[in-house]
Structure formats: structure tokens, C-alpha cells
Amino acid sequence: MSEPQTSTPVRIGFLLMPNFSLIAFSSAIEPLRMANWVSGQTHYETFLISQDGAAVPSSAGVLTQVEYSIEQIPSLDTLFVCGASPIARTGNDEIIAWLRRLRGGRMALGGIGTGSYLLACAGLLNDCRATIHWWDLDSLREEFPHTRMTNNLFELDNKRYTCSGGTAAMDMMLSLIGQYHGMEFAASISEQFVHERIRSSEDPQRVPLRTRLGISQPKLVEAVQLIEANIEEPLSTDDLAHHVGISRRHLERLFKRHLNSMPSKYYLETRLEKARQLLRRSDKPILQVGLDCGFTSASYFSTAYRNHFGLTPREERKRLAEQKQPLPASSGLSHSILMPTGDSTDGQN
């Protein structure tokens, strides 16, 4: 393997929002540390930032110390916003205004997970290709029509870098390292993490339906694809059978044998899962969520939701609001850690 050439370190900042995804953040910063360790040189310097300079809790309750507030950040080549998980749609006015002031600067800007949402709110993704976690994709397409939202694993569009979160942050960062120092070097870092391959930006976020269902029946896969594509205006079982070119009884036998369900029941559960996703990931009124998922009656939506999940849509929203409250100091879930800066050259652990 050819070693990358010594050069001025690339300075990368991570702005941690409260309830940021710990796995996405770790997947982004660890390849930079490993690049320094593998090469024995400081190719990357990392800087941790929060809105006020105070430690930030992750979605798992891990409290992470930072070095700077947004008003104190040093000169950076790239700034990544590590968004809250789940997405936080309120309480971001100061951060959005600050991000907006970065428009037109030399610094590249990135969003990790729901960090893409904050960049979009600041108008920094207008006319750019961008992505976000698939749970939030539909709502962001509606909210930000000037951003070309994709279902890809990550997007590198000029000086805007976005990824869908989770381990996709590692693939994005390895691709950026490859641009700086060559893909052979990036591959050697990937191997250190027992990461089978560096996925490309065009890789889809979700596991293919055939793999997800664990079945190899093309007609059944086609039927489920139709179900997932027709949530707002559900098809009847007869319509499903007609579209996939088999009889209703044959379709029902396939669902029973491979999914232990009937088409109508599977369809209803799919719509309810979509409704739960919208209730948790959007601010849409409950009635609109029901309509978007094919429920023309509010009472039927509430009853079906309670029968499936054990609580009504209104109770779902209330529970979610309670979960978003800050953890008490005595909860036992917060563990303070201090992340190393990127100029460390010690071992892998």
C-alpha cells in the first residue's frame, strides 16, 4: 500500500446537537483517527463543538465533552452537523441562524443523520443533492422542494456532504478520505474496522425487499412492493392479485405460507407502521397522518392503531413528547466521555 503524502492536516469540526446519534458520530470520527494511526502522520485534526460549549448528551444518554461553542470555533475546512435522533423540529432557531451566516464561506458543510434537516432549514442545501435517514425522507421532500433529496446512502455534492446516519457515516468519511489520499489508503482503514467494503454514494439505504422479507417468491415480492407504494390509496386484494397476474386465492396462499398473514392484514399493518413513522417523525396533525395512510375515518384510524400498538395515535404523540424531555441527572443513563482529537497517534483502542 502506498502511503499518503504528508500535507497540511485537514481540519474537521463536529457540531453535536442534543440527542445526536452516537453510532453515526463515532462512524464519522473514527476513520479520521484511524487514518492518522495507520499512516503515522496527522492527516486530520478534529474539533468537537456544541451550541454553548457545554457537554452534549447523545440519544443513548452518553454525555460528550466538547472544546468549543459555535462562537469560538477555530478555522475549519469542513463542519459536520450531527443531528438529533429522532429529528428535532423545534428549538433550533439560534443554530439555524448561525448556520445561515456560513453561506458563501470557504468551509464545506455536512449533515450526519438529521443534521441534513438543519442545513436544509438554513437554506444551505438549495439546488443540492442531499440525503437523510429514510424515515425522514418523504417529509423533507415535501418541506424543502428546492433540495434534491435522494434515497442514497450519502451524497457528496460540491461542498455539501450529507449521509443517512448510522454506519453510512463511515462510508461517507472513507470516500472523502479516498478523495484526499486515494482509495487504497481508504480501503486499508476500512479493513481496520472489519468493514467488508466501502459502500458507494449510490448504494440504497434500505435492505432490498427480497432480502428483508427472506423470501424468493417474485409474485409475493411484487405484491408487497405494490402495498408499500400505495399507502394513501390502498388497493383491494383483488386489485393486488390482478396487478401481479395471479388469482386472489393464489396470492392469499403465498402470503399465508411465506408471511403467515393475509394480504389485507399485512396491508393494514404496513399502513399502521407508516402512520407510526409519521407520528414520530413529523409534525403533521393526527388526522392528516391518518389520511396519508389511507384511513378516511378518524375513529377507524384510532381504533386500528390502538388494536395494533396498544395505544391511540394521540397517546403515541404524548409519549413521544415525554421521551424527549431531558434525562434527570440521577437517571444512571449519562456517562461522561472525552473524545480524543484527531492528532492522536496512539493505538487502535
PDB file of C-alpha atoms in Angstrom, residues 66-268:
ATOM      1  CA  VAL A  66     -16.638  19.421  23.589  1.00  0.00           C
ATOM      2  CA  GLU A  67     -13.920  22.015  23.113  1.00  0.00           C
ATOM      3  CA  TYR A  68     -15.728  24.976  21.559  1.00  0.00           C
ATOM      4  CA  SER A  69     -19.030  26.793  21.352  1.00  0.00           C
ATOM      5  CA  ILE A  70     -20.338  27.916  17.960  1.00  0.00           C
ATOM      6  CA  GLU A  71     -18.992  31.404  18.639  1.00  0.00           C
ATOM      7  CA  GLN A  72     -15.485  30.125  19.390  1.00  0.00           C
ATOM      8  CA  ILE A  73     -14.792  27.644  16.615  1.00  0.00           C
ATOM      9  CA  PRO A  74     -11.377  27.789  15.007  1.00  0.00           C
ATOM     10  CA  SER A  75     -10.757  27.903  11.275  1.00  0.00           C
ATOM     11  CA  LEU A  76     -12.089  24.678   9.727  1.00  0.00           C
ATOM     12  CA  ASP A  77     -12.020  23.035   6.335  1.00  0.00           C
ATOM     13  CA  THR A  78     -15.260  21.125   6.963  1.00  0.00           C
ATOM     14  CA  LEU A  79     -18.023  21.280   9.550  1.00  0.00           C
ATOM     15  CA  PHE A  80     -20.411  18.368  10.100  1.00  0.00           C
ATOM     16  CA  VAL A  81     -23.695  18.875  11.941  1.00  0.00           C
ATOM     17  CA  CYS A  82     -24.610  15.751  13.930  1.00  0.00           C
ATOM     18  CA  GLY A  83     -28.376  15.994  14.258  1.00  0.00           C
ATOM     19  CA  ALA A  84     -30.735  14.750  16.950  1.00  0.00           C
ATOM     20  CA  SER A  85     -32.204  11.260  16.817  1.00  0.00           C
ATOM     21  CA  PRO A  86     -35.141  11.383  16.345  1.00  0.00           C
ATOM     22  CA  ILE A  87     -35.250  14.614  14.389  1.00  0.00           C
ATOM     23  CA  ALA A  88     -35.789  17.773  16.463  1.00  0.00           C
ATOM     24  CA  ARG A  89     -38.022  20.249  14.639  1.00  0.00           C
ATOM     25  CA  THR A  90     -38.159  22.910  17.338  1.00  0.00           C
ATOM     26  CA  GLY A  91     -35.636  24.779  19.445  1.00  0.00           C
ATOM     27  CA  ASN A  92     -33.157  25.197  16.576  1.00  0.00           C
ATOM     28  CA  ASP A  93     -33.618  28.869  15.709  1.00  0.00           C
ATOM     29  CA  GLU A  94     -30.236  30.034  17.009  1.00  0.00           C
ATOM     30  CA  ILE A  95     -28.319  27.208  15.319  1.00  0.00           C
ATOM     31  CA  ILE A  96     -30.162  27.714  12.020  1.00  0.00           C
ATOM     32  CA  ALA A  97     -29.430  31.440  12.074  1.00  0.00           C
ATOM     33  CA  TRP A  98     -25.758  30.719  12.804  1.00  0.00           C
ATOM     34  CA  LEU A  99     -25.540  28.157  10.007  1.00  0.00           C
ATOM     35  CA  ARG A 100     -27.165  30.599   7.613  1.00  0.00           C
ATOM     36  CA  ARG A 101     -24.312  33.026   8.243  1.00  0.00           C
ATOM     37  CA  LEU A 102     -21.868  30.392   6.952  1.00  0.00           C
ATOM     38  CA  ARG A 103     -23.357  30.531   3.463  1.00  0.00           C
ATOM     39  CA  GLY A 104     -20.819  31.511   0.838  1.00  0.00           C
ATOM     40  CA  GLY A 105     -17.780  30.748   3.009  1.00  0.00           C
ATOM     41  CA  ARG A 106     -14.883  28.503   2.026  1.00  0.00           C
ATOM     42  CA  MET A 107     -15.805  25.863   4.590  1.00  0.00           C
ATOM     43  CA  ALA A 108     -17.509  22.684   3.354  1.00  0.00           C
ATOM     44  CA  LEU A 109     -20.666  21.821   5.283  1.00  0.00           C
ATOM     45  CA  GLY A 110     -22.069  18.405   6.051  1.00  0.00           C
ATOM     46  CA  GLY A 111     -25.035  16.816   7.751  1.00  0.00           C
ATOM     47  CA  ILE A 112     -24.854  13.477   9.545  1.00  0.00           C
ATOM     48  CA  GLY A 113     -28.240  11.829  10.016  1.00  0.00           C
ATOM     49  CA  THR A 114     -30.782  14.524  10.795  1.00  0.00           C
ATOM     50  CA  GLY A 115     -28.066  17.184  10.557  1.00  0.00           C
ATOM     51  CA  SER A 116     -29.228  17.428   6.940  1.00  0.00           C
ATOM     52  CA  TYR A 117     -32.511  18.835   8.234  1.00  0.00           C
ATOM     53  CA  LEU A 118     -30.777  21.766   9.947  1.00  0.00           C
ATOM     54  CA  LEU A 119     -28.712  22.524   6.843  1.00  0.00           C
ATOM     55  CA  ALA A 120     -31.893  22.493   4.757  1.00  0.00           C
ATOM     56  CA  CYS A 121     -33.632  24.812   7.243  1.00  0.00           C
ATOM     57  CA  ALA A 122     -30.743  27.250   6.813  1.00  0.00           C
ATOM     58  CA  GLY A 123     -31.114  27.124   3.026  1.00  0.00           C
ATOM     59  CA  LEU A 124     -27.683  25.556   2.653  1.00  0.00           C
ATOM     60  CA  LEU A 125     -28.911  22.604   0.593  1.00  0.00           C
ATOM     61  CA  ASN A 126     -30.877  24.545  -2.003  1.00  0.00           C
ATOM     62  CA  ASP A 127     -30.238  23.152  -5.502  1.00  0.00           C
ATOM     63  CA  CYS A 128     -28.021  20.430  -3.995  1.00  0.00           C
ATOM     64  CA  ARG A 129     -28.321  16.671  -3.932  1.00  0.00           C
ATOM     65  CA  ALA A 130     -28.742  15.600  -0.326  1.00  0.00           C
ATOM     66  CA  THR A 131     -29.980  12.698   1.730  1.00  0.00           C
ATOM     67  CA  ILE A 132     -31.258  11.887   5.193  1.00  0.00           C
ATOM     68  CA  HIS A 133     -32.437   8.778   7.018  1.00  0.00           C
ATOM     69  CA  TRP A 134     -35.204   7.028   5.077  1.00  0.00           C
ATOM     70  CA  TRP A 135     -37.654   7.614   7.934  1.00  0.00           C
ATOM     71  CA  ASP A 136     -37.464  11.371   7.328  1.00  0.00           C
ATOM     72  CA  LEU A 137     -37.026  11.346   3.556  1.00  0.00           C
ATOM     73  CA  ASP A 138     -40.641  11.845   2.471  1.00  0.00           C
ATOM     74  CA  SER A 139     -41.325  14.675   4.918  1.00  0.00           C
ATOM     75  CA  LEU A 140     -38.177  16.545   3.890  1.00  0.00           C
ATOM     76  CA  ARG A 141     -39.017  16.209   0.212  1.00  0.00           C
ATOM     77  CA  GLU A 142     -42.297  17.961   0.958  1.00  0.00           C
ATOM     78  CA  GLU A 143     -40.770  20.594   3.232  1.00  0.00           C
ATOM     79  CA  PHE A 144     -37.742  21.502   1.083  1.00  0.00           C
ATOM     80  CA  PRO A 145     -38.703  21.289  -2.604  1.00  0.00           C
ATOM     81  CA  HIS A 146     -35.548  23.203  -3.636  1.00  0.00           C
ATOM     82  CA  THR A 147     -33.326  20.398  -2.310  1.00  0.00           C
ATOM     83  CA  ARG A 148     -32.889  17.312  -4.475  1.00  0.00           C
ATOM     84  CA  MET A 149     -33.441  14.699  -1.762  1.00  0.00           C
ATOM     85  CA  THR A 150     -32.284  11.193  -2.714  1.00  0.00           C
ATOM     86  CA  ASN A 151     -32.598   7.773  -1.152  1.00  0.00           C
ATOM     87  CA  ASN A 152     -28.849   7.199  -1.453  1.00  0.00           C
ATOM     88  CA  LEU A 153     -26.583   6.187   1.382  1.00  0.00           C
ATOM     89  CA  PHE A 154     -24.737   9.515   1.225  1.00  0.00           C
ATOM     90  CA  GLU A 155     -24.291  12.454  -1.125  1.00  0.00           C
ATOM     91  CA  LEU A 156     -21.172  14.492  -1.889  1.00  0.00           C
ATOM     92  CA  ASP A 157     -22.335  17.488  -3.920  1.00  0.00           C
ATOM     93  CA  ASN A 158     -19.621  20.097  -4.332  1.00  0.00           C
ATOM     94  CA  LYS A 159     -19.063  21.406  -0.769  1.00  0.00           C
ATOM     95  CA  ARG A 160     -22.167  19.818   0.740  1.00  0.00           C
ATOM     96  CA  TYR A 161     -21.781  16.378   2.323  1.00  0.00           C
ATOM     97  CA  THR A 162     -24.810  14.549   3.727  1.00  0.00           C
ATOM     98  CA  CYS A 163     -25.440  10.980   4.830  1.00  0.00           C
ATOM     99  CA  SER A 164     -28.363   8.962   6.101  1.00  0.00           C
ATOM    100  CA  GLY A 165     -26.810   8.321   9.514  1.00  0.00           C
ATOM    101  CA  GLY A 166     -25.752   5.154  11.295  1.00  0.00           C
ATOM    102  CA  THR A 167     -22.861   3.319   9.664  1.00  0.00           C
ATOM    103  CA  ALA A 168     -23.412   5.258   6.431  1.00  0.00           C
ATOM    104  CA  ALA A 169     -21.305   7.975   8.074  1.00  0.00           C
ATOM    105  CA  MET A 170     -18.301   5.645   7.887  1.00  0.00           C
ATOM    106  CA  ASP A 171     -18.778   5.026   4.159  1.00  0.00           C
ATOM    107  CA  MET A 172     -19.108   8.751   3.525  1.00  0.00           C
ATOM    108  CA  MET A 173     -15.988   9.562   5.521  1.00  0.00           C
ATOM    109  CA  LEU A 174     -13.968   6.785   3.885  1.00  0.00           C
ATOM    110  CA  SER A 175     -14.992   8.128   0.478  1.00  0.00           C
ATOM    111  CA  LEU A 176     -13.814  11.605   1.489  1.00  0.00           C
ATOM    112  CA  ILE A 177     -10.538  10.150   2.764  1.00  0.00           C
ATOM    113  CA  GLY A 178     -10.231   8.397  -0.585  1.00  0.00           C
ATOM    114  CA  GLN A 179     -10.590  11.736  -2.361  1.00  0.00           C
ATOM    115  CA  TYR A 180      -7.815  13.232  -0.236  1.00  0.00           C
ATOM    116  CA  HIS A 181      -5.398  10.311  -0.098  1.00  0.00           C
ATOM    117  CA  GLY A 182      -6.550   7.637  -2.540  1.00  0.00           C
ATOM    118  CA  MET A 183      -8.987   4.736  -2.252  1.00  0.00           C
ATOM    119  CA  GLU A 184      -6.207   2.234  -1.496  1.00  0.00           C
ATOM    120  CA  PHE A 185      -5.458   4.109   1.707  1.00  0.00           C
ATOM    121  CA  ALA A 186      -9.193   4.393   2.497  1.00  0.00           C
ATOM    122  CA  ALA A 187      -9.571   0.638   1.973  1.00  0.00           C
ATOM    123  CA  SER A 188      -6.785  -0.044   4.489  1.00  0.00           C
ATOM    124  CA  ILE A 189      -8.719   1.977   7.073  1.00  0.00           C
ATOM    125  CA  SER A 190     -11.915   0.110   6.228  1.00  0.00           C
ATOM    126  CA  GLU A 191     -10.108  -3.171   6.896  1.00  0.00           C
ATOM    127  CA  GLN A 192      -9.084  -1.987  10.357  1.00  0.00           C
ATOM    128  CA  PHE A 193     -12.781  -1.708  11.235  1.00  0.00           C
ATOM    129  CA  VAL A 194     -13.583  -5.123   9.713  1.00  0.00           C
ATOM    130  CA  HIS A 195     -15.772  -3.164   7.295  1.00  0.00           C
ATOM    131  CA  GLU A 196     -16.277  -5.534   4.370  1.00  0.00           C
ATOM    132  CA  ARG A 197     -16.364  -2.892   1.669  1.00  0.00           C
ATOM    133  CA  ILE A 198     -16.713   0.849   1.246  1.00  0.00           C
ATOM    134  CA  ARG A 199     -20.247   1.345   0.005  1.00  0.00           C
ATOM    135  CA  SER A 200     -20.708   3.935  -2.734  1.00  0.00           C
ATOM    136  CA  SER A 201     -22.885   7.024  -2.581  1.00  0.00           C
ATOM    137  CA  GLU A 202     -25.367   5.325  -4.900  1.00  0.00           C
ATOM    138  CA  ASP A 203     -25.959   2.391  -2.553  1.00  0.00           C
ATOM    139  CA  PRO A 204     -29.540   2.339  -1.226  1.00  0.00           C
ATOM    140  CA  GLN A 205     -30.209   2.903   2.443  1.00  0.00           C
ATOM    141  CA  ARG A 206     -32.631   0.047   2.953  1.00  0.00           C
ATOM    142  CA  VAL A 207     -32.031  -3.666   2.607  1.00  0.00           C
ATOM    143  CA  PRO A 208     -33.588  -4.942  -0.652  1.00  0.00           C
ATOM    144  CA  LEU A 209     -37.152  -6.094  -0.129  1.00  0.00           C
ATOM    145  CA  ARG A 210     -36.400  -9.675  -1.190  1.00  0.00           C
ATOM    146  CA  THR A 211     -33.675  -9.889   1.464  1.00  0.00           C
ATOM    147  CA  ARG A 212     -35.718  -8.059   4.086  1.00  0.00           C
ATOM    148  CA  LEU A 213     -38.624 -10.472   3.715  1.00  0.00           C
ATOM    149  CA  GLY A 214     -36.374 -13.501   3.438  1.00  0.00           C
ATOM    150  CA  ILE A 215     -38.358 -14.889   0.521  1.00  0.00           C
ATOM    151  CA  SER A 216     -37.654 -15.718  -3.098  1.00  0.00           C
ATOM    152  CA  GLN A 217     -41.200 -15.621  -4.479  1.00  0.00           C
ATOM    153  CA  PRO A 218     -41.218 -12.921  -7.196  1.00  0.00           C
ATOM    154  CA  LYS A 219     -45.022 -12.560  -7.234  1.00  0.00           C
ATOM    155  CA  LEU A 220     -45.125 -12.084  -3.471  1.00  0.00           C
ATOM    156  CA  VAL A 221     -42.288  -9.546  -3.575  1.00  0.00           C
ATOM    157  CA  GLU A 222     -44.118  -7.683  -6.333  1.00  0.00           C
ATOM    158  CA  ALA A 223     -47.312  -7.627  -4.270  1.00  0.00           C
ATOM    159  CA  VAL A 224     -45.508  -6.248  -1.207  1.00  0.00           C
ATOM    160  CA  GLN A 225     -43.860  -3.599  -3.388  1.00  0.00           C
ATOM    161  CA  LEU A 226     -47.318  -2.548  -4.573  1.00  0.00           C
ATOM    162  CA  ILE A 227     -48.528  -2.379  -0.984  1.00  0.00           C
ATOM    163  CA  GLU A 228     -45.617  -0.162   0.088  1.00  0.00           C
ATOM    164  CA  ALA A 229     -46.109   2.090  -2.965  1.00  0.00           C
ATOM    165  CA  ASN A 230     -49.864   2.547  -2.403  1.00  0.00           C
ATOM    166  CA  ILE A 231     -50.319   3.584   1.212  1.00  0.00           C
ATOM    167  CA  GLU A 232     -52.519   6.672   0.811  1.00  0.00           C
ATOM    168  CA  GLU A 233     -54.977   4.956  -1.546  1.00  0.00           C
ATOM    169  CA  PRO A 234     -54.906   1.255  -0.629  1.00  0.00           C
ATOM    170  CA  LEU A 235     -55.588  -1.384  -3.254  1.00  0.00           C
ATOM    171  CA  SER A 236     -58.021  -4.214  -2.659  1.00  0.00           C
ATOM    172  CA  THR A 237     -56.797  -7.803  -2.508  1.00  0.00           C
ATOM    173  CA  ASP A 238     -58.432  -8.397  -5.892  1.00  0.00           C
ATOM    174  CA  ASP A 239     -56.553  -5.398  -7.324  1.00  0.00           C
ATOM    175  CA  LEU A 240     -53.257  -6.689  -5.933  1.00  0.00           C
ATOM    176  CA  ALA A 241     -53.821 -10.103  -7.460  1.00  0.00           C
ATOM    177  CA  HIS A 242     -54.762  -8.555 -10.797  1.00  0.00           C
ATOM    178  CA  HIS A 243     -51.654  -6.341 -10.910  1.00  0.00           C
ATOM    179  CA  VAL A 244     -49.261  -9.215 -10.180  1.00  0.00           C
ATOM    180  CA  GLY A 245     -51.057 -11.518 -12.604  1.00  0.00           C
ATOM    181  CA  ILE A 246     -52.273 -14.304 -10.296  1.00  0.00           C
ATOM    182  CA  SER A 247     -55.579 -15.308  -8.750  1.00  0.00           C
ATOM    183  CA  ARG A 248     -56.733 -13.952  -5.408  1.00  0.00           C
ATOM    184  CA  ARG A 249     -56.569 -17.436  -3.853  1.00  0.00           C
ATOM    185  CA  HIS A 250     -53.017 -17.945  -5.102  1.00  0.00           C
ATOM    186  CA  LEU A 251     -51.973 -14.576  -3.637  1.00  0.00           C
ATOM    187  CA  GLU A 252     -53.565 -15.409  -0.301  1.00  0.00           C
ATOM    188  CA  ARG A 253     -51.768 -18.769  -0.214  1.00  0.00           C
ATOM    189  CA  LEU A 254     -48.420 -17.026  -0.859  1.00  0.00           C
ATOM    190  CA  PHE A 255     -48.995 -14.549   1.969  1.00  0.00           C
ATOM    191  CA  LYS A 256     -50.095 -17.298   4.351  1.00  0.00           C
ATOM    192  CA  ARG A 257     -47.228 -19.642   3.525  1.00  0.00           C
ATOM    193  CA  HIS A 258     -44.357 -17.142   3.492  1.00  0.00           C
ATOM    194  CA  LEU A 259     -45.524 -14.236   5.701  1.00  0.00           C
ATOM    195  CA  ASN A 260     -48.016 -16.034   7.963  1.00  0.00           C
ATOM    196  CA  SER A 261     -50.584 -13.380   7.185  1.00  0.00           C
ATOM    197  CA  MET A 262     -53.345 -12.498   4.754  1.00  0.00           C
ATOM    198  CA  PRO A 263     -52.897  -9.687   2.182  1.00  0.00           C
ATOM    199  CA  SER A 264     -55.500  -7.443   3.822  1.00  0.00           C
ATOM    200  CA  LYS A 265     -53.984  -7.885   7.305  1.00  0.00           C
ATOM    201  CA  TYR A 266     -50.425  -7.354   6.035  1.00  0.00           C
ATOM    202  CA  TYR A 267     -51.593  -4.237   4.147  1.00  0.00           C
ATOM    203  CA  LEU A 268     -53.254  -2.799   7.257  1.00  0.00           C
TER     204      LEU A 268
END
